[in-house]
mmCIF file of C-alpha atoms in Angstrom:
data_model
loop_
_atom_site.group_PDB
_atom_site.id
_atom_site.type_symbol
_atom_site.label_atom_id
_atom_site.label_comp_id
_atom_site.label_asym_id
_atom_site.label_seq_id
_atom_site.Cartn_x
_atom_site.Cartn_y
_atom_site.Cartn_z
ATOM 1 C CA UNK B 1 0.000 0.000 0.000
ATOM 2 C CA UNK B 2 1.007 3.247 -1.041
ATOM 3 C CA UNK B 3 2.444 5.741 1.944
ATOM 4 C CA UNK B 4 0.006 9.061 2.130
ATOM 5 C CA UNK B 5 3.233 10.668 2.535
ATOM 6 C CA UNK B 6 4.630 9.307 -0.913
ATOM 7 C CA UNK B 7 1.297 9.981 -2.520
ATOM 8 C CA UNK B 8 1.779 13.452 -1.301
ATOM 9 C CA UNK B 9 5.051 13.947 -2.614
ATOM 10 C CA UNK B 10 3.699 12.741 -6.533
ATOM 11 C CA UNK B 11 0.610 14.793 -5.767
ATOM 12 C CA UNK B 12 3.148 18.122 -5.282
ATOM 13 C CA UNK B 13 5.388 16.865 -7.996
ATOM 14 C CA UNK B 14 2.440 16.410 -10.704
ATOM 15 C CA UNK B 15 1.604 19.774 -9.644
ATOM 16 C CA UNK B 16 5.025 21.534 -9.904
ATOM 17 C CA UNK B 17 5.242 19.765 -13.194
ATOM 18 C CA UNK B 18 2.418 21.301 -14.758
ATOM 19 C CA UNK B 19 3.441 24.596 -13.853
ATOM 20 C CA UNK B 20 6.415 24.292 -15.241
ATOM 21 C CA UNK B 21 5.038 22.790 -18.215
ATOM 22 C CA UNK B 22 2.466 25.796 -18.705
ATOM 23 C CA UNK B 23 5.121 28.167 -17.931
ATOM 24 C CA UNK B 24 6.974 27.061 -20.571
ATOM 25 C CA UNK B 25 4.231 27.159 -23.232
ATOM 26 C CA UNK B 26 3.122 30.668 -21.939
ATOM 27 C CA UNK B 27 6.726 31.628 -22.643
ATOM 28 C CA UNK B 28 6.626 32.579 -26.173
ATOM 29 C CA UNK B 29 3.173 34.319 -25.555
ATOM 30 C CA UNK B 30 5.183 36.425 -23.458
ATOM 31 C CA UNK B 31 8.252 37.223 -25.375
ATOM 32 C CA UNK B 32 6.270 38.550 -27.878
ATOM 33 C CA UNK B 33 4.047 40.283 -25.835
ATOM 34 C CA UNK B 34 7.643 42.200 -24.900
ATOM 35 C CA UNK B 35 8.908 42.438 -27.994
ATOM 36 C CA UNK B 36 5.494 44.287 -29.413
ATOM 37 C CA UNK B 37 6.005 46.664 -25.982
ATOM 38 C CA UNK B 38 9.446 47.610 -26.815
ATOM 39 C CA UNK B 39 9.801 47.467 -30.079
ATOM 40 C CA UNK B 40 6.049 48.063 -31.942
ATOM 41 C CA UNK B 41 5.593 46.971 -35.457
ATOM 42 C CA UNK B 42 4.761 50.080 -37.458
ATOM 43 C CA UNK B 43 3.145 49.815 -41.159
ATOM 44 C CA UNK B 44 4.735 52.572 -43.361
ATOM 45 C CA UNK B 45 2.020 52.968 -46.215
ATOM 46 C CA UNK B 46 1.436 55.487 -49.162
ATOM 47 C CA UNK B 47 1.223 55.927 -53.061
ATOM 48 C CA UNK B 48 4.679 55.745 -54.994
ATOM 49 C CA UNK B 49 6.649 58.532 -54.747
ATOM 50 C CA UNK B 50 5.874 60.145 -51.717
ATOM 51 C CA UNK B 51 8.859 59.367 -49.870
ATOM 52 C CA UNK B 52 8.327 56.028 -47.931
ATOM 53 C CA UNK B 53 11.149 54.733 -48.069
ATOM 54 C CA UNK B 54 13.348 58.341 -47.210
ATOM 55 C CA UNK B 55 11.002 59.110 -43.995
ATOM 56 C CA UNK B 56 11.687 55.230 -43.077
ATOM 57 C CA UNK B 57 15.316 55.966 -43.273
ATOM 58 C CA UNK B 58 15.459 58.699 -41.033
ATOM 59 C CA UNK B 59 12.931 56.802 -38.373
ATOM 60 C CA UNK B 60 15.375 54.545 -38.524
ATOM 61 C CA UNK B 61 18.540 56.963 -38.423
ATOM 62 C CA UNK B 62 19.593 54.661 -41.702
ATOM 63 C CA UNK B 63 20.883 56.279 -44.614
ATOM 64 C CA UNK B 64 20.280 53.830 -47.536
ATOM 65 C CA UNK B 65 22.070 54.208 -50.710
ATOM 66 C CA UNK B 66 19.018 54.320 -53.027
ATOM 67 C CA UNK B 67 17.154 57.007 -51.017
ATOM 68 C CA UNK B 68 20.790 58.695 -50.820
ATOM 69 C CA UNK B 69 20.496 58.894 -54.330
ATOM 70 C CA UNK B 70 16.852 59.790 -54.855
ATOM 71 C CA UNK B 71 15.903 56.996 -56.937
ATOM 72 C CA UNK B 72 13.067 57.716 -59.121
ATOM 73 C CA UNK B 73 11.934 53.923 -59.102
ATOM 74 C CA UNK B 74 10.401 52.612 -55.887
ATOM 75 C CA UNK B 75 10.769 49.275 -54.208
ATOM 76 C CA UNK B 76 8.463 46.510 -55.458
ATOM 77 C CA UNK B 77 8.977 44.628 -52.672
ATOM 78 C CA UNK B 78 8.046 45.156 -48.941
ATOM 79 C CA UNK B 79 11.741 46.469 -47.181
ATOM 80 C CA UNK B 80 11.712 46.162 -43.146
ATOM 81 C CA UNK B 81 13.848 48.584 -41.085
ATOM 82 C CA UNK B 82 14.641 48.620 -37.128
ATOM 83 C CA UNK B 83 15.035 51.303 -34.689
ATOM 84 C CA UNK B 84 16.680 50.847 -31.559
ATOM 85 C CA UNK B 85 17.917 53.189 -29.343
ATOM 86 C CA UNK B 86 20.134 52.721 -25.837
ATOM 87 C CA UNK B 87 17.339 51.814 -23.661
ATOM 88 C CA UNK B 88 16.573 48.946 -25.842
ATOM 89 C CA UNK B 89 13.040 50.287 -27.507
ATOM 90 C CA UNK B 90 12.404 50.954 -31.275
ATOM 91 C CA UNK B 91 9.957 50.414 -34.113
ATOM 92 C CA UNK B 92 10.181 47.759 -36.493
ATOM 93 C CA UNK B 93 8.650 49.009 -39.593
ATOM 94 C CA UNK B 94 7.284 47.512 -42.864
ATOM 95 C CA UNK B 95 7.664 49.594 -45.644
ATOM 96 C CA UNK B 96 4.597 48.522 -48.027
ATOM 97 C CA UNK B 97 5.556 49.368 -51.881
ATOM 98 C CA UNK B 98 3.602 51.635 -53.772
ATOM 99 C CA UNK B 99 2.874 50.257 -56.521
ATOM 100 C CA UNK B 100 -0.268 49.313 -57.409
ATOM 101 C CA UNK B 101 1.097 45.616 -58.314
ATOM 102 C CA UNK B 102 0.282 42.049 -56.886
ATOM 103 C CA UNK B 103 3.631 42.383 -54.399
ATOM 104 C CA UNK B 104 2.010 45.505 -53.179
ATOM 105 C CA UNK B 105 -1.710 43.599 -52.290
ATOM 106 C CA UNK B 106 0.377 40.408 -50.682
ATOM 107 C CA UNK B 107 1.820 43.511 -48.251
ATOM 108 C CA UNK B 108 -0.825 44.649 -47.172
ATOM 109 C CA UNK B 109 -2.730 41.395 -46.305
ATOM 110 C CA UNK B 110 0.345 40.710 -44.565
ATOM 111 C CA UNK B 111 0.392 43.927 -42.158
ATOM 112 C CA UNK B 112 -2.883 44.221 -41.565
ATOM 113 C CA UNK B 113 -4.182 40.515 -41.250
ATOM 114 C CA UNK B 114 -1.478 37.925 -41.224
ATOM 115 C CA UNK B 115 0.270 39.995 -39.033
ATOM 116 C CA UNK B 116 -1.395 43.048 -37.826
ATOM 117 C CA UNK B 117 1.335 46.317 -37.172
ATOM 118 C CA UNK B 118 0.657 48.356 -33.966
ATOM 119 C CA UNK B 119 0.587 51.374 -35.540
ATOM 120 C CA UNK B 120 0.227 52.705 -39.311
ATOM 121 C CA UNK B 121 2.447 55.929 -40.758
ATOM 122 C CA UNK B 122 0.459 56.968 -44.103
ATOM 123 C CA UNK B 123 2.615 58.951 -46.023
ATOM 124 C CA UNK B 124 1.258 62.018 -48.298
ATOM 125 C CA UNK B 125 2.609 64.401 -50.119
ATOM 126 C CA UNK B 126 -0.198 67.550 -50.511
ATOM 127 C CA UNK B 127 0.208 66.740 -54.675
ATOM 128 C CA UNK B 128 3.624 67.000 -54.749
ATOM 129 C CA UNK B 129 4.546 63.412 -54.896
ATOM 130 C CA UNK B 130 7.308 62.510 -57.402
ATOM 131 C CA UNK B 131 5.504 60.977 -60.808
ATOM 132 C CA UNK B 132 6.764 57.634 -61.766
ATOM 133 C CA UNK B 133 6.184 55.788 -64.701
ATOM 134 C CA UNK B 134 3.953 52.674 -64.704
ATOM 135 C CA UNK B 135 5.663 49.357 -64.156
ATOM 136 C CA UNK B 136 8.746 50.114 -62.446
ATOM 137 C CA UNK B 137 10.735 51.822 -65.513
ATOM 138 C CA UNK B 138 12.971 54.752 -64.932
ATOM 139 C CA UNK B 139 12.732 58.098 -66.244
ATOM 140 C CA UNK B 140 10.462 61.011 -65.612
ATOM 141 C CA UNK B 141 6.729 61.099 -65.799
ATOM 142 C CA UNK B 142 4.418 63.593 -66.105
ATOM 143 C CA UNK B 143 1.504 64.249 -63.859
ATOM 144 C CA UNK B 144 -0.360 67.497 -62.173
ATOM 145 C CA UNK B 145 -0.892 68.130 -58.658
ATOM 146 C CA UNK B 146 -4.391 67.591 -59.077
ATOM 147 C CA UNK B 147 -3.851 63.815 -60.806
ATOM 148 C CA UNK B 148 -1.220 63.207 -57.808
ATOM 149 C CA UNK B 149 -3.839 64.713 -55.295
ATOM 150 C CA UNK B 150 -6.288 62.032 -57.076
ATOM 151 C CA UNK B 151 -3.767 59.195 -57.212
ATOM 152 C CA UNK B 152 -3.811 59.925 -53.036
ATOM 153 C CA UNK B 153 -7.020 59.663 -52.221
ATOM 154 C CA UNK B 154 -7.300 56.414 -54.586
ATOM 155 C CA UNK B 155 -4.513 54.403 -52.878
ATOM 156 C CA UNK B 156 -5.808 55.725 -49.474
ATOM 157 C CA UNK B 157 -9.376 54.066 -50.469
ATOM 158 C CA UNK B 158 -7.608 50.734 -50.374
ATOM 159 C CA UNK B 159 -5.440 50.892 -47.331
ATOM 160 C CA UNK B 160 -8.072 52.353 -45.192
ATOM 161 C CA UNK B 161 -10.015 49.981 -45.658
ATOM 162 C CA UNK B 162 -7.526 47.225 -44.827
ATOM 163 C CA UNK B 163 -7.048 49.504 -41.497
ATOM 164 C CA UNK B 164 -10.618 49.287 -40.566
ATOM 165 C CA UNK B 165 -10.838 45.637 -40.824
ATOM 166 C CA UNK B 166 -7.737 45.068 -39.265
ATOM 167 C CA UNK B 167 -9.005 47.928 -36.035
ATOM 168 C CA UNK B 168 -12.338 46.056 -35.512
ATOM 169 C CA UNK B 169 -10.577 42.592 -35.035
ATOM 170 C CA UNK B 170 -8.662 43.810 -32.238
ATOM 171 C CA UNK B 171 -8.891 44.336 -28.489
ATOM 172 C CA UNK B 172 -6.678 47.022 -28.305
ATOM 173 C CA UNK B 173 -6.246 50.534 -29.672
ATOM 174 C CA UNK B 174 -4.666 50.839 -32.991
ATOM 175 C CA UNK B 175 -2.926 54.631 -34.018
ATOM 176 C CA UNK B 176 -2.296 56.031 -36.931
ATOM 177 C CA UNK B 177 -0.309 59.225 -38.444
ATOM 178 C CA UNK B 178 -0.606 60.767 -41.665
ATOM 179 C CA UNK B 179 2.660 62.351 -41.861
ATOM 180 C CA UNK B 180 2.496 64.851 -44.688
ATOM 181 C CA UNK B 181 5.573 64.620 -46.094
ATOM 182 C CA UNK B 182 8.089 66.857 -48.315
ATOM 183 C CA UNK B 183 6.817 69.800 -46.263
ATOM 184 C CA UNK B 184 9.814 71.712 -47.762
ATOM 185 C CA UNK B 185 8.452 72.079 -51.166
ATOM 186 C CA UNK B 186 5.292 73.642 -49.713
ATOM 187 C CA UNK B 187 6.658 75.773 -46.838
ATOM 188 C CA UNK B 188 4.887 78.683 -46.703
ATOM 189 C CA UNK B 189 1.506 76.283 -47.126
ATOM 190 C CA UNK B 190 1.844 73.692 -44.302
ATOM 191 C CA UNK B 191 -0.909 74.893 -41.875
ATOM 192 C CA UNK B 192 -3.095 74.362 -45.639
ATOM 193 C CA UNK B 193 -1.826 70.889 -45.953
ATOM 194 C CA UNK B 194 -2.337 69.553 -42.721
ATOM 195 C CA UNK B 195 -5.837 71.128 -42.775
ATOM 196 C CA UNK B 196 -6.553 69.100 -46.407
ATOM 197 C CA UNK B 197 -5.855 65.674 -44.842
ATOM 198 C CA UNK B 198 -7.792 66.565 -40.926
ATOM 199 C CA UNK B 199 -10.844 64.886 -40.226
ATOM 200 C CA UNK B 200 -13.303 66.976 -40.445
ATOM 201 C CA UNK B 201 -12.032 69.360 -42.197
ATOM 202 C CA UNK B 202 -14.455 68.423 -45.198
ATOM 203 C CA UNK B 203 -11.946 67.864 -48.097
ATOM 204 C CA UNK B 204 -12.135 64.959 -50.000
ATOM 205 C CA UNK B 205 -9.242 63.267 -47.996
ATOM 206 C CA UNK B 206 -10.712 64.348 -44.338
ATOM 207 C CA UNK B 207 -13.811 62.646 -45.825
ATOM 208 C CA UNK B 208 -12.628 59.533 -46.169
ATOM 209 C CA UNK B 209 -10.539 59.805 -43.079
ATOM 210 C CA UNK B 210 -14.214 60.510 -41.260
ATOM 211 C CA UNK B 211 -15.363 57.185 -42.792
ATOM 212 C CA UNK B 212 -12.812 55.283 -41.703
ATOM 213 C CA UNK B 213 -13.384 56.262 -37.980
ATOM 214 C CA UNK B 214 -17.349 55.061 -38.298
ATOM 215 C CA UNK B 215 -16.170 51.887 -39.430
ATOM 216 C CA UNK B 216 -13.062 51.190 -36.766
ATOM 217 C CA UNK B 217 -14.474 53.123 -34.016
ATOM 218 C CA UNK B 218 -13.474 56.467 -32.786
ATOM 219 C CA UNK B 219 -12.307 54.705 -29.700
ATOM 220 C CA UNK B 220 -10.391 52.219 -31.083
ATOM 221 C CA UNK B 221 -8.110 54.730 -33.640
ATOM 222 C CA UNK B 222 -6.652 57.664 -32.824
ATOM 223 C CA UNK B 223 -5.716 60.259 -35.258
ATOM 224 C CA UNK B 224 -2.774 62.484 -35.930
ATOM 225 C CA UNK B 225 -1.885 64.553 -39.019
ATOM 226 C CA UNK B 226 1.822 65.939 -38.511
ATOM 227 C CA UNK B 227 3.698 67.675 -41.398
ATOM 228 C CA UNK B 228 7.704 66.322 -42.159
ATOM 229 C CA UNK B 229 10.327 66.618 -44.137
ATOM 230 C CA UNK B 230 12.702 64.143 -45.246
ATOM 231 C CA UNK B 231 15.221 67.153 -47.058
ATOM 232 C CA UNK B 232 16.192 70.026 -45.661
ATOM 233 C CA UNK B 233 19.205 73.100 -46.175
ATOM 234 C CA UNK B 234 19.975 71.939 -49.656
ATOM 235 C CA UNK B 235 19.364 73.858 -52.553
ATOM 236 C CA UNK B 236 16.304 72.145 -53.798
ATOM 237 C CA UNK B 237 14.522 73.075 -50.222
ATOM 238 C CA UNK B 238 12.762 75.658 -49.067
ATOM 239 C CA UNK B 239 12.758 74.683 -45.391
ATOM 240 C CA UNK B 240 16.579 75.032 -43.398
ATOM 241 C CA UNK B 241 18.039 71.633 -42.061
ATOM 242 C CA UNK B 242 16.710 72.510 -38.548
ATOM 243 C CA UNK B 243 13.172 73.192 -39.737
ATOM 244 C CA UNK B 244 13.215 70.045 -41.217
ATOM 245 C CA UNK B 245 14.604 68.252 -37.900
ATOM 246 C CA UNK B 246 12.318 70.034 -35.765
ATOM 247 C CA UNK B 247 9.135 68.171 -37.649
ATOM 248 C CA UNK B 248 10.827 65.047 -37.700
ATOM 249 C CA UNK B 249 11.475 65.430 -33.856
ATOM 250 C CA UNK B 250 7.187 66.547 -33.232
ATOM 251 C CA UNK B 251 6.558 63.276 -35.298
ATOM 252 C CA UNK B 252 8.814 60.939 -33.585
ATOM 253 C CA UNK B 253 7.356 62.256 -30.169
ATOM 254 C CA UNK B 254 4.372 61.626 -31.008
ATOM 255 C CA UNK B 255 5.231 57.993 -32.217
ATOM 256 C CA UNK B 256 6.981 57.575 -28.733
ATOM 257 C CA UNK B 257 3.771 58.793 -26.768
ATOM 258 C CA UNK B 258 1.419 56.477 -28.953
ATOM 259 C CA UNK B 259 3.319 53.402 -28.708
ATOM 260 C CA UNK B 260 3.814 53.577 -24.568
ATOM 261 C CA UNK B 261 7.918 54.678 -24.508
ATOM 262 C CA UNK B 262 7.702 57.897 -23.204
#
């Protein structure tokens, strides 16, 4: 006959064991639960030729050859780039291409269902985005600021509504920033800009950004229209360096107080 004192003992280690045992599996859970905290996944979207890839850069403090050399062709392929900084907290963002193109659909599924970003930086340029020709050819195109302005709100149509569906699945908040971009071509006009793409302000852009908080939720997405610019001092800007650094600083504040690090 078994001791009660030996049953005992199994009884405790049976127990211990399971613990351990759900510890472990509740381990990864909790990694990534860390890794989201510190280092948010952020979805950098926008039509081709707005500057993506150049604002990503900076986020990042990376300084990649291609944007050093203002390509006029944009990536057809999603690029990731990580910030980290000395207290071990970041971004990792995902760089969706602009291009209207079958690469550029599988990225979005990807951000905003297969693996949904914490936050979303939509990136506009007020009609001033560089034109690009069709297909990923180099050379310069031809297109007005009213065509651009157009091209906007049709490539916003799709990702907003990628953004609702991925907001209403969620339990938690989602944030995003339409960071109106190249700022130093338009310098004398940002206060204009930023008004064109508020919600409601009643354009055609703060419009659509008023639909997309009836179908996520007002209290589920918050809002934020900040201008930037990527270029700044040289001869082709308007704006001096520190103008230029000054909005990138607001924006990146404002990232910080969204995602929890500050």
């Amino acid at each position: 006959m078994q001791s009660p004192l030996r049953h005992g003992k199994a009884a405790i280690g049976t127990t211990l064991a399971g613990g351990a045992l759900a510890a472990l599996s509740q381990a990864p859970e909790r990694a990534s639960r860390l890794l989201r905290h510190r280092y948010p996944t952020v979805a950098v979207t926008g039509m081709t030729g707005v500057g993506k890839t150049r604002l990503a850069d900076r986020l990042s403090k990376r300084a990649s050859a291609e944007s050093a050399a203002g390509a006029d062709v944009g990536s057809a392929v999603m690029e990731r780039r990580t910030r980290r900084n000395a207290r071990l907290r970041g971004y990792r963002f995902r760089v969706v291409p602009g291009e209207n193109a079958a690469t550029r659909l599988g990225a979005l599924d990807e951000v905003f269902h297969d693996e949904p970003v914490d936050g979303v930086l939509h990136v506009v340029a007020w009609g001033h985005a560089t034109p690009r020709r069709t297909g990923g050819t180099t050379g310069t195109a031809l297109a007005t600021r009213e065509e651009q302005l157009a091209a906007e709100l049709e490539d916003w149509a799709i990702t907003s509504h990628r953004i609702a569906s991925m907001a209403v699945r969620r339990d938690r908040p989602t944030w995003l920033v339409v960071a109106v971009t190249k700022a130093d071509l338009f310098a004398d006009d940002v206060d204009a800009a930023v008004r064109y793409y508020s919600p409601g302000s009643g354009t055609p852009f703060g419009d659509k950004l008023d639909e997309l908080r009836a179908l996520a939720g007002g209290a589920k997405l918050s809002i934020d229209v900040l201008p930037v610019c990527s270029r700044g001092g040289d001869k082709r800007s308007a704006m001096p360096e520190k103008a230029c650094s000054d909005l990138l600083g607001r924006l990146e504040l404002r990232m910080a107080q969204l995602s929890g690090h500050v």
